């Protein structure tokens, strides 16, 4: 299991959301409070952000070091300002390599994606049937071996095959397809994920067994007015709301939050 973070709203320096909160993503990497499967998130990290003024594809910074060991990150985070940021710290699934190809966020065009969860014994269960569902042009973009990147590729394939769908609908169809693949084999599936366009966020919190990764949201906090924050664990004392289990949550350009069951 990993820890994820997303921010959408008024442009801020990355360190304001990434480093400075008392229970920041850095603290969560070595002292998480709500992880049920692992103890640490020491297998790398990644940060992605969008330019404040130019309509460009997102930028990413990734490392296989534990986030607390990267001496460059505090300087980079203090320099960069962005209206939309995604970040995560990784606890690698046993057997999956700790390398840059497996580091999130994953990107395609304007889209960014982070995932906290797993597909049980992915390489031996759903990897091959899942790849058969992917568009060839999307499959060619896969650089790593993680279940996370393949879930992102499935959402992209559905969206590109049916461009009339909203991102929420594509996300929902992808989860339904994963359930369809996992159920006959009794494969455990956990998908707590966030996707961004730079203007909007779409998040999912789903599991087909008793353990489900946490996800919270916070809107218009006094320290972060005009914004919405999504996080695996609350970053500081505030009126955080827990995203319901088996739900899909979206944050619009106007920061309106909608939550529906899967």
PDB file of C-alpha atoms in Angstrom:
ATOM      1  CA  UNK A   1       0.000   0.000   0.000  1.00  0.00           C
ATOM      2  CA  UNK A   2       1.125   3.564  -0.743  1.00  0.00           C
ATOM      3  CA  UNK A   3       0.051   7.036   0.398  1.00  0.00           C
ATOM      4  CA  UNK A   4      -1.373   9.508  -2.130  1.00  0.00           C
ATOM      5  CA  UNK A   5      -2.007  13.241  -2.206  1.00  0.00           C
ATOM      6  CA  UNK A   6      -3.811  15.555  -4.625  1.00  0.00           C
ATOM      7  CA  UNK A   7      -4.349  19.317  -4.641  1.00  0.00           C
ATOM      8  CA  UNK A   8      -6.587  21.463  -6.879  1.00  0.00           C
ATOM      9  CA  UNK A   9      -7.181  25.167  -6.450  1.00  0.00           C
ATOM     10  CA  UNK A  10      -5.371  28.466  -6.129  1.00  0.00           C
ATOM     11  CA  UNK A  11      -1.693  28.138  -7.145  1.00  0.00           C
ATOM     12  CA  UNK A  12       0.623  27.377  -4.229  1.00  0.00           C
ATOM     13  CA  UNK A  13       4.239  26.432  -3.695  1.00  0.00           C
ATOM     14  CA  UNK A  14       4.507  22.650  -3.613  1.00  0.00           C
ATOM     15  CA  UNK A  15       6.232  22.647  -0.235  1.00  0.00           C
ATOM     16  CA  UNK A  16       3.095  24.169   1.343  1.00  0.00           C
ATOM     17  CA  UNK A  17       1.167  20.988   0.655  1.00  0.00           C
ATOM     18  CA  UNK A  18       3.971  18.442   0.285  1.00  0.00           C
ATOM     19  CA  UNK A  19       6.451  19.198   3.073  1.00  0.00           C
ATOM     20  CA  UNK A  20       5.147  21.659   5.657  1.00  0.00           C
ATOM     21  CA  UNK A  21       1.973  20.053   7.085  1.00  0.00           C
ATOM     22  CA  UNK A  22       2.567  18.327  10.438  1.00  0.00           C
ATOM     23  CA  UNK A  23       1.492  14.971   8.985  1.00  0.00           C
ATOM     24  CA  UNK A  24       2.840  15.619   5.488  1.00  0.00           C
ATOM     25  CA  UNK A  25       3.417  12.994   2.841  1.00  0.00           C
ATOM     26  CA  UNK A  26       7.032  12.890   4.009  1.00  0.00           C
ATOM     27  CA  UNK A  27       5.944  12.021   7.556  1.00  0.00           C
ATOM     28  CA  UNK A  28       3.444   9.492   6.214  1.00  0.00           C
ATOM     29  CA  UNK A  29       6.294   7.744   4.408  1.00  0.00           C
ATOM     30  CA  UNK A  30       7.945   6.696   7.683  1.00  0.00           C
ATOM     31  CA  UNK A  31       5.124   7.097  10.226  1.00  0.00           C
ATOM     32  CA  UNK A  32       1.777   6.363   8.571  1.00  0.00           C
ATOM     33  CA  UNK A  33      -1.210   6.190  10.874  1.00  0.00           C
ATOM     34  CA  UNK A  34      -3.764   4.311   8.801  1.00  0.00           C
ATOM     35  CA  UNK A  35      -1.878   1.743   6.733  1.00  0.00           C
ATOM     36  CA  UNK A  36      -3.154  -1.787   7.272  1.00  0.00           C
ATOM     37  CA  UNK A  37      -0.847  -3.861   5.076  1.00  0.00           C
ATOM     38  CA  UNK A  38       2.670  -2.366   5.320  1.00  0.00           C
ATOM     39  CA  UNK A  39       4.746  -0.404   7.835  1.00  0.00           C
ATOM     40  CA  UNK A  40       6.667   2.089   5.689  1.00  0.00           C
ATOM     41  CA  UNK A  41       6.555   3.777   2.301  1.00  0.00           C
ATOM     42  CA  UNK A  42      10.275   3.674   1.545  1.00  0.00           C
ATOM     43  CA  UNK A  43      10.319   2.374  -2.047  1.00  0.00           C
ATOM     44  CA  UNK A  44      10.441   5.667  -3.904  1.00  0.00           C
ATOM     45  CA  UNK A  45       8.074   8.543  -4.551  1.00  0.00           C
ATOM     46  CA  UNK A  46       6.822  10.858  -7.258  1.00  0.00           C
ATOM     47  CA  UNK A  47       5.376  14.331  -7.658  1.00  0.00           C
ATOM     48  CA  UNK A  48       3.507  15.715 -10.654  1.00  0.00           C
ATOM     49  CA  UNK A  49       2.269  19.233 -11.307  1.00  0.00           C
ATOM     50  CA  UNK A  50       0.839  21.539 -13.959  1.00  0.00           C
ATOM     51  CA  UNK A  51       2.128  24.937 -15.059  1.00  0.00           C
ATOM     52  CA  UNK A  52       0.236  27.822 -13.543  1.00  0.00           C
ATOM     53  CA  UNK A  53      -0.043  29.853 -16.771  1.00  0.00           C
ATOM     54  CA  UNK A  54       0.780  27.648 -19.761  1.00  0.00           C
ATOM     55  CA  UNK A  55      -1.545  24.949 -21.084  1.00  0.00           C
ATOM     56  CA  UNK A  56       1.126  22.248 -21.130  1.00  0.00           C
ATOM     57  CA  UNK A  57       1.297  18.591 -20.217  1.00  0.00           C
ATOM     58  CA  UNK A  58       2.201  17.943 -16.565  1.00  0.00           C
ATOM     59  CA  UNK A  59       5.736  17.743 -15.237  1.00  0.00           C
ATOM     60  CA  UNK A  60       6.942  14.957 -12.965  1.00  0.00           C
ATOM     61  CA  UNK A  61       9.811  14.372 -10.563  1.00  0.00           C
ATOM     62  CA  UNK A  62      10.444  10.782  -9.425  1.00  0.00           C
ATOM     63  CA  UNK A  63      13.012   8.995  -7.334  1.00  0.00           C
ATOM     64  CA  UNK A  64      13.565   5.454  -6.051  1.00  0.00           C
ATOM     65  CA  UNK A  65      14.977   6.813  -2.778  1.00  0.00           C
ATOM     66  CA  UNK A  66      12.734   7.146   0.261  1.00  0.00           C
ATOM     67  CA  UNK A  67      11.222  10.612   0.058  1.00  0.00           C
ATOM     68  CA  UNK A  68      12.902  11.621   3.345  1.00  0.00           C
ATOM     69  CA  UNK A  69      16.344  10.979   1.789  1.00  0.00           C
ATOM     70  CA  UNK A  70      15.958  13.220  -1.264  1.00  0.00           C
ATOM     71  CA  UNK A  71      17.875  16.418  -0.485  1.00  0.00           C
ATOM     72  CA  UNK A  72      16.707  18.066  -3.735  1.00  0.00           C
ATOM     73  CA  UNK A  73      12.975  17.779  -3.107  1.00  0.00           C
ATOM     74  CA  UNK A  74      12.636  20.574  -0.497  1.00  0.00           C
ATOM     75  CA  UNK A  75      14.354  23.030  -2.850  1.00  0.00           C
ATOM     76  CA  UNK A  76      12.314  21.967  -5.868  1.00  0.00           C
ATOM     77  CA  UNK A  77       9.079  22.077  -3.877  1.00  0.00           C
ATOM     78  CA  UNK A  78       9.858  25.575  -2.641  1.00  0.00           C
ATOM     79  CA  UNK A  79      10.551  26.772  -6.197  1.00  0.00           C
ATOM     80  CA  UNK A  80       7.593  25.262  -8.069  1.00  0.00           C
ATOM     81  CA  UNK A  81       4.104  26.750  -7.860  1.00  0.00           C
ATOM     82  CA  UNK A  82       1.087  24.964  -9.287  1.00  0.00           C
ATOM     83  CA  UNK A  83      -2.723  24.967  -9.201  1.00  0.00           C
ATOM     84  CA  UNK A  84      -2.853  21.177  -9.432  1.00  0.00           C
ATOM     85  CA  UNK A  85      -0.519  18.601  -7.918  1.00  0.00           C
ATOM     86  CA  UNK A  86      -0.480  14.833  -7.476  1.00  0.00           C
ATOM     87  CA  UNK A  87       2.046  12.978  -5.333  1.00  0.00           C
ATOM     88  CA  UNK A  88       2.624   9.603  -3.738  1.00  0.00           C
ATOM     89  CA  UNK A  89       5.059   7.601  -1.638  1.00  0.00           C
ATOM     90  CA  UNK A  90       5.495   3.940  -2.494  1.00  0.00           C
ATOM     91  CA  UNK A  91       5.386   0.719  -0.545  1.00  0.00           C
ATOM     92  CA  UNK A  92       6.253  -1.738  -3.314  1.00  0.00           C
ATOM     93  CA  UNK A  93       4.285  -4.937  -3.725  1.00  0.00           C
ATOM     94  CA  UNK A  94       6.666  -7.858  -3.054  1.00  0.00           C
ATOM     95  CA  UNK A  95       8.239  -9.025  -6.302  1.00  0.00           C
ATOM     96  CA  UNK A  96       7.797  -5.725  -8.146  1.00  0.00           C
ATOM     97  CA  UNK A  97      11.045  -3.877  -8.812  1.00  0.00           C
ATOM     98  CA  UNK A  98      11.932  -0.576  -7.197  1.00  0.00           C
ATOM     99  CA  UNK A  99      12.883   1.412 -10.289  1.00  0.00           C
ATOM    100  CA  UNK A 100      11.823   4.596 -12.045  1.00  0.00           C
ATOM    101  CA  UNK A 101       9.681   2.723 -14.546  1.00  0.00           C
ATOM    102  CA  UNK A 102       7.428   1.673 -11.686  1.00  0.00           C
ATOM    103  CA  UNK A 103       7.243   5.109 -10.043  1.00  0.00           C
ATOM    104  CA  UNK A 104       4.072   7.152 -10.172  1.00  0.00           C
ATOM    105  CA  UNK A 105       2.482   9.494 -11.169  1.00  0.00           C
ATOM    106  CA  UNK A 106       1.821   7.929 -14.562  1.00  0.00           C
ATOM    107  CA  UNK A 107       0.959  10.400 -17.298  1.00  0.00           C
ATOM    108  CA  UNK A 108      -0.635  10.479 -20.742  1.00  0.00           C
ATOM    109  CA  UNK A 109      -1.134  13.849 -22.394  1.00  0.00           C
ATOM    110  CA  UNK A 110      -2.789  16.095 -19.840  1.00  0.00           C
ATOM    111  CA  UNK A 111      -3.772  13.213 -17.574  1.00  0.00           C
ATOM    112  CA  UNK A 112      -1.958  12.153 -14.391  1.00  0.00           C
ATOM    113  CA  UNK A 113      -2.733   9.123 -12.255  1.00  0.00           C
ATOM    114  CA  UNK A 114      -1.725   7.813  -8.826  1.00  0.00           C
ATOM    115  CA  UNK A 115      -2.896   4.549  -7.269  1.00  0.00           C
ATOM    116  CA  UNK A 116      -2.834   3.099  -3.777  1.00  0.00           C
ATOM    117  CA  UNK A 117      -3.774  -0.558  -3.717  1.00  0.00           C
ATOM    118  CA  UNK A 118      -3.005  -3.799  -5.519  1.00  0.00           C
ATOM    119  CA  UNK A 119      -4.202  -6.682  -7.633  1.00  0.00           C
ATOM    120  CA  UNK A 120      -3.382  -9.905  -5.799  1.00  0.00           C
ATOM    121  CA  UNK A 121      -0.501 -11.821  -7.436  1.00  0.00           C
ATOM    122  CA  UNK A 122      -0.926  -9.568 -10.451  1.00  0.00           C
ATOM    123  CA  UNK A 123       1.581 -11.231 -12.772  1.00  0.00           C
ATOM    124  CA  UNK A 124       0.009 -14.655 -12.178  1.00  0.00           C
ATOM    125  CA  UNK A 125      -3.650 -13.646 -12.207  1.00  0.00           C
ATOM    126  CA  UNK A 126      -4.912 -10.603 -14.123  1.00  0.00           C
ATOM    127  CA  UNK A 127      -1.874  -9.322 -16.013  1.00  0.00           C
ATOM    128  CA  UNK A 128      -2.427 -11.276 -19.239  1.00  0.00           C
ATOM    129  CA  UNK A 129      -6.241 -10.928 -19.427  1.00  0.00           C
ATOM    130  CA  UNK A 130      -5.917  -7.238 -18.585  1.00  0.00           C
ATOM    131  CA  UNK A 131      -3.348  -6.579 -21.319  1.00  0.00           C
ATOM    132  CA  UNK A 132      -5.668  -8.210 -23.845  1.00  0.00           C
ATOM    133  CA  UNK A 133      -8.188  -5.451 -23.160  1.00  0.00           C
ATOM    134  CA  UNK A 134      -5.750  -2.628 -23.884  1.00  0.00           C
ATOM    135  CA  UNK A 135      -5.548  -0.651 -27.086  1.00  0.00           C
ATOM    136  CA  UNK A 136      -2.282  -1.284 -28.873  1.00  0.00           C
ATOM    137  CA  UNK A 137      -1.308   2.399 -28.832  1.00  0.00           C
ATOM    138  CA  UNK A 138      -1.901   2.507 -25.059  1.00  0.00           C
ATOM    139  CA  UNK A 139      -0.182  -0.790 -24.304  1.00  0.00           C
ATOM    140  CA  UNK A 140       2.961   0.489 -26.055  1.00  0.00           C
ATOM    141  CA  UNK A 141       3.178   3.306 -23.507  1.00  0.00           C
ATOM    142  CA  UNK A 142       3.546   0.970 -20.505  1.00  0.00           C
ATOM    143  CA  UNK A 143       7.090   1.262 -19.142  1.00  0.00           C
ATOM    144  CA  UNK A 144       6.911  -0.721 -15.899  1.00  0.00           C
ATOM    145  CA  UNK A 145       5.380  -3.905 -14.549  1.00  0.00           C
ATOM    146  CA  UNK A 146       3.010  -2.635 -11.849  1.00  0.00           C
ATOM    147  CA  UNK A 147      -0.677  -3.334 -11.549  1.00  0.00           C
ATOM    148  CA  UNK A 148      -1.101   0.437 -11.038  1.00  0.00           C
ATOM    149  CA  UNK A 149       0.162   1.351 -14.499  1.00  0.00           C
ATOM    150  CA  UNK A 150      -2.000  -1.337 -16.093  1.00  0.00           C
ATOM    151  CA  UNK A 151      -5.100   0.020 -14.330  1.00  0.00           C
ATOM    152  CA  UNK A 152      -4.295   3.466 -15.721  1.00  0.00           C
ATOM    153  CA  UNK A 153      -3.826   1.934 -19.184  1.00  0.00           C
ATOM    154  CA  UNK A 154      -7.235   0.251 -18.931  1.00  0.00           C
ATOM    155  CA  UNK A 155      -8.939   3.564 -18.118  1.00  0.00           C
ATOM    156  CA  UNK A 156      -7.137   5.213 -21.053  1.00  0.00           C
ATOM    157  CA  UNK A 157      -8.092   2.414 -23.438  1.00  0.00           C
ATOM    158  CA  UNK A 158     -11.765   2.675 -22.513  1.00  0.00           C
ATOM    159  CA  UNK A 159     -11.702   6.469 -22.800  1.00  0.00           C
ATOM    160  CA  UNK A 160      -9.961   6.448 -26.187  1.00  0.00           C
ATOM    161  CA  UNK A 161     -12.311   3.764 -27.512  1.00  0.00           C
ATOM    162  CA  UNK A 162     -15.329   5.749 -26.325  1.00  0.00           C
ATOM    163  CA  UNK A 163     -14.319   9.439 -26.379  1.00  0.00           C
ATOM    164  CA  UNK A 164     -17.898  10.473 -25.724  1.00  0.00           C
ATOM    165  CA  UNK A 165     -17.566   9.153 -22.177  1.00  0.00           C
ATOM    166  CA  UNK A 166     -16.739  11.441 -19.295  1.00  0.00           C
ATOM    167  CA  UNK A 167     -13.607  10.638 -17.341  1.00  0.00           C
ATOM    168  CA  UNK A 168     -15.823   9.490 -14.480  1.00  0.00           C
ATOM    169  CA  UNK A 169     -17.666   7.062 -16.778  1.00  0.00           C
ATOM    170  CA  UNK A 170     -14.407   5.663 -18.145  1.00  0.00           C
ATOM    171  CA  UNK A 171     -13.116   5.215 -14.592  1.00  0.00           C
ATOM    172  CA  UNK A 172     -16.344   3.460 -13.588  1.00  0.00           C
ATOM    173  CA  UNK A 173     -16.230   1.106 -16.588  1.00  0.00           C
ATOM    174  CA  UNK A 174     -12.598   0.238 -15.823  1.00  0.00           C
ATOM    175  CA  UNK A 175     -13.450  -0.734 -12.234  1.00  0.00           C
ATOM    176  CA  UNK A 176     -16.375  -2.829 -13.491  1.00  0.00           C
ATOM    177  CA  UNK A 177     -14.071  -4.628 -15.932  1.00  0.00           C
ATOM    178  CA  UNK A 178     -11.515  -5.303 -13.190  1.00  0.00           C
ATOM    179  CA  UNK A 179     -14.252  -6.756 -10.990  1.00  0.00           C
ATOM    180  CA  UNK A 180     -15.395  -8.915 -13.909  1.00  0.00           C
ATOM    181  CA  UNK A 181     -11.865 -10.281 -14.342  1.00  0.00           C
ATOM    182  CA  UNK A 182     -11.123 -10.731 -10.634  1.00  0.00           C
ATOM    183  CA  UNK A 183     -14.350 -12.375  -9.448  1.00  0.00           C
ATOM    184  CA  UNK A 184     -14.115 -15.802 -11.189  1.00  0.00           C
ATOM    185  CA  UNK A 185     -10.592 -16.330  -9.814  1.00  0.00           C
ATOM    186  CA  UNK A 186     -11.320 -14.927  -6.371  1.00  0.00           C
ATOM    187  CA  UNK A 187      -8.557 -12.341  -6.837  1.00  0.00           C
ATOM    188  CA  UNK A 188      -8.320  -9.611  -4.223  1.00  0.00           C
ATOM    189  CA  UNK A 189      -8.543  -6.151  -5.747  1.00  0.00           C
ATOM    190  CA  UNK A 190      -7.972  -2.754  -4.105  1.00  0.00           C
ATOM    191  CA  UNK A 191      -8.182   0.476  -6.090  1.00  0.00           C
ATOM    192  CA  UNK A 192      -7.896   3.789  -4.293  1.00  0.00           C
ATOM    193  CA  UNK A 193      -6.745   6.135  -7.041  1.00  0.00           C
ATOM    194  CA  UNK A 194      -6.777   9.756  -8.174  1.00  0.00           C
ATOM    195  CA  UNK A 195      -6.635  11.084 -11.727  1.00  0.00           C
ATOM    196  CA  UNK A 196      -6.252  14.723 -12.776  1.00  0.00           C
ATOM    197  CA  UNK A 197      -6.656  16.757 -15.948  1.00  0.00           C
ATOM    198  CA  UNK A 198      -5.025  19.833 -14.453  1.00  0.00           C
ATOM    199  CA  UNK A 199      -8.498  21.383 -14.088  1.00  0.00           C
ATOM    200  CA  UNK A 200     -10.404  18.541 -12.437  1.00  0.00           C
ATOM    201  CA  UNK A 201      -9.859  15.530 -10.174  1.00  0.00           C
ATOM    202  CA  UNK A 202     -11.531  12.131 -10.277  1.00  0.00           C
ATOM    203  CA  UNK A 203     -10.917   9.677  -7.433  1.00  0.00           C
ATOM    204  CA  UNK A 204     -12.001   6.149  -6.632  1.00  0.00           C
ATOM    205  CA  UNK A 205     -12.079   4.174  -3.370  1.00  0.00           C
ATOM    206  CA  UNK A 206     -12.846   0.523  -3.958  1.00  0.00           C
ATOM    207  CA  UNK A 207     -11.957  -2.912  -2.598  1.00  0.00           C
ATOM    208  CA  UNK A 208     -13.539  -6.336  -3.053  1.00  0.00           C
ATOM    209  CA  UNK A 209     -12.374  -7.582   0.350  1.00  0.00           C
ATOM    210  CA  UNK A 210     -12.297  -6.387   3.964  1.00  0.00           C
ATOM    211  CA  UNK A 211      -9.290  -4.044   3.692  1.00  0.00           C
ATOM    212  CA  UNK A 212      -9.890  -0.767   1.856  1.00  0.00           C
ATOM    213  CA  UNK A 213      -7.345   2.030   1.642  1.00  0.00           C
ATOM    214  CA  UNK A 214      -8.375   5.292   3.242  1.00  0.00           C
ATOM    215  CA  UNK A 215      -9.006   8.519   1.344  1.00  0.00           C
ATOM    216  CA  UNK A 216     -10.080  11.900   2.731  1.00  0.00           C
ATOM    217  CA  UNK A 217     -11.018  15.235   1.239  1.00  0.00           C
ATOM    218  CA  UNK A 218     -10.908  18.809   2.531  1.00  0.00           C
ATOM    219  CA  UNK A 219     -12.333  21.914   0.862  1.00  0.00           C
ATOM    220  CA  UNK A 220     -11.620  25.591   1.544  1.00  0.00           C
ATOM    221  CA  UNK A 221      -9.566  25.152   4.670  1.00  0.00           C
ATOM    222  CA  UNK A 222      -8.504  28.452   6.258  1.00  0.00           C
ATOM    223  CA  UNK A 223      -4.876  27.710   5.374  1.00  0.00           C
ATOM    224  CA  UNK A 224      -5.764  26.632   1.819  1.00  0.00           C
ATOM    225  CA  UNK A 225      -8.711  28.785   0.698  1.00  0.00           C
ATOM    226  CA  UNK A 226     -10.131  28.169  -2.759  1.00  0.00           C
ATOM    227  CA  UNK A 227      -8.889  24.605  -2.937  1.00  0.00           C
ATOM    228  CA  UNK A 228      -9.676  20.917  -2.494  1.00  0.00           C
ATOM    229  CA  UNK A 229      -7.155  18.462  -1.033  1.00  0.00           C
ATOM    230  CA  UNK A 230      -7.400  14.679  -1.286  1.00  0.00           C
ATOM    231  CA  UNK A 231      -5.125  12.585   0.914  1.00  0.00           C
ATOM    232  CA  UNK A 232      -4.706   9.036   2.185  1.00  0.00           C
ATOM    233  CA  UNK A 233      -4.396  10.485   5.682  1.00  0.00           C
ATOM    234  CA  UNK A 234      -5.302  13.950   7.024  1.00  0.00           C
ATOM    235  CA  UNK A 235      -2.301  16.267   6.755  1.00  0.00           C
ATOM    236  CA  UNK A 236      -3.263  18.415   9.745  1.00  0.00           C
ATOM    237  CA  UNK A 237      -6.157  19.026  12.126  1.00  0.00           C
ATOM    238  CA  UNK A 238      -9.152  20.194  10.090  1.00  0.00           C
ATOM    239  CA  UNK A 239     -12.638  19.177   8.984  1.00  0.00           C
ATOM    240  CA  UNK A 240     -11.545  16.275   6.776  1.00  0.00           C
ATOM    241  CA  UNK A 241     -14.287  14.129   5.256  1.00  0.00           C
ATOM    242  CA  UNK A 242     -13.793  10.417   4.610  1.00  0.00           C
ATOM    243  CA  UNK A 243     -14.603   9.301   1.099  1.00  0.00           C
ATOM    244  CA  UNK A 244     -17.159   6.487   1.344  1.00  0.00           C
ATOM    245  CA  UNK A 245     -16.088   2.959   0.517  1.00  0.00           C
ATOM    246  CA  UNK A 246     -16.974   1.711  -2.986  1.00  0.00           C
ATOM    247  CA  UNK A 247     -17.385   5.232  -4.323  1.00  0.00           C
ATOM    248  CA  UNK A 248     -16.301   7.540  -7.106  1.00  0.00           C
ATOM    249  CA  UNK A 249     -15.571  11.166  -6.218  1.00  0.00           C
ATOM    250  CA  UNK A 250     -15.073  14.048  -8.639  1.00  0.00           C
ATOM    251  CA  UNK A 251     -13.891  17.633  -8.126  1.00  0.00           C
ATOM    252  CA  UNK A 252     -14.919  20.087 -10.831  1.00  0.00           C
ATOM    253  CA  UNK A 253     -13.190  23.199 -12.094  1.00  0.00           C
ATOM    254  CA  UNK A 254     -15.450  25.169  -9.736  1.00  0.00           C
ATOM    255  CA  UNK A 255     -14.263  22.870  -6.887  1.00  0.00           C
ATOM    256  CA  UNK A 256     -17.734  21.357  -6.601  1.00  0.00           C
ATOM    257  CA  UNK A 257     -17.467  17.857  -5.120  1.00  0.00           C
ATOM    258  CA  UNK A 258     -19.680  14.992  -6.225  1.00  0.00           C
ATOM    259  CA  UNK A 259     -19.612  11.494  -4.778  1.00  0.00           C
ATOM    260  CA  UNK A 260     -21.474   8.479  -6.142  1.00  0.00           C
ATOM    261  CA  UNK A 261     -21.435   4.792  -5.389  1.00  0.00           C
ATOM    262  CA  UNK A 262     -19.713   2.367  -7.742  1.00  0.00           C
TER     263      UNK A 262
END
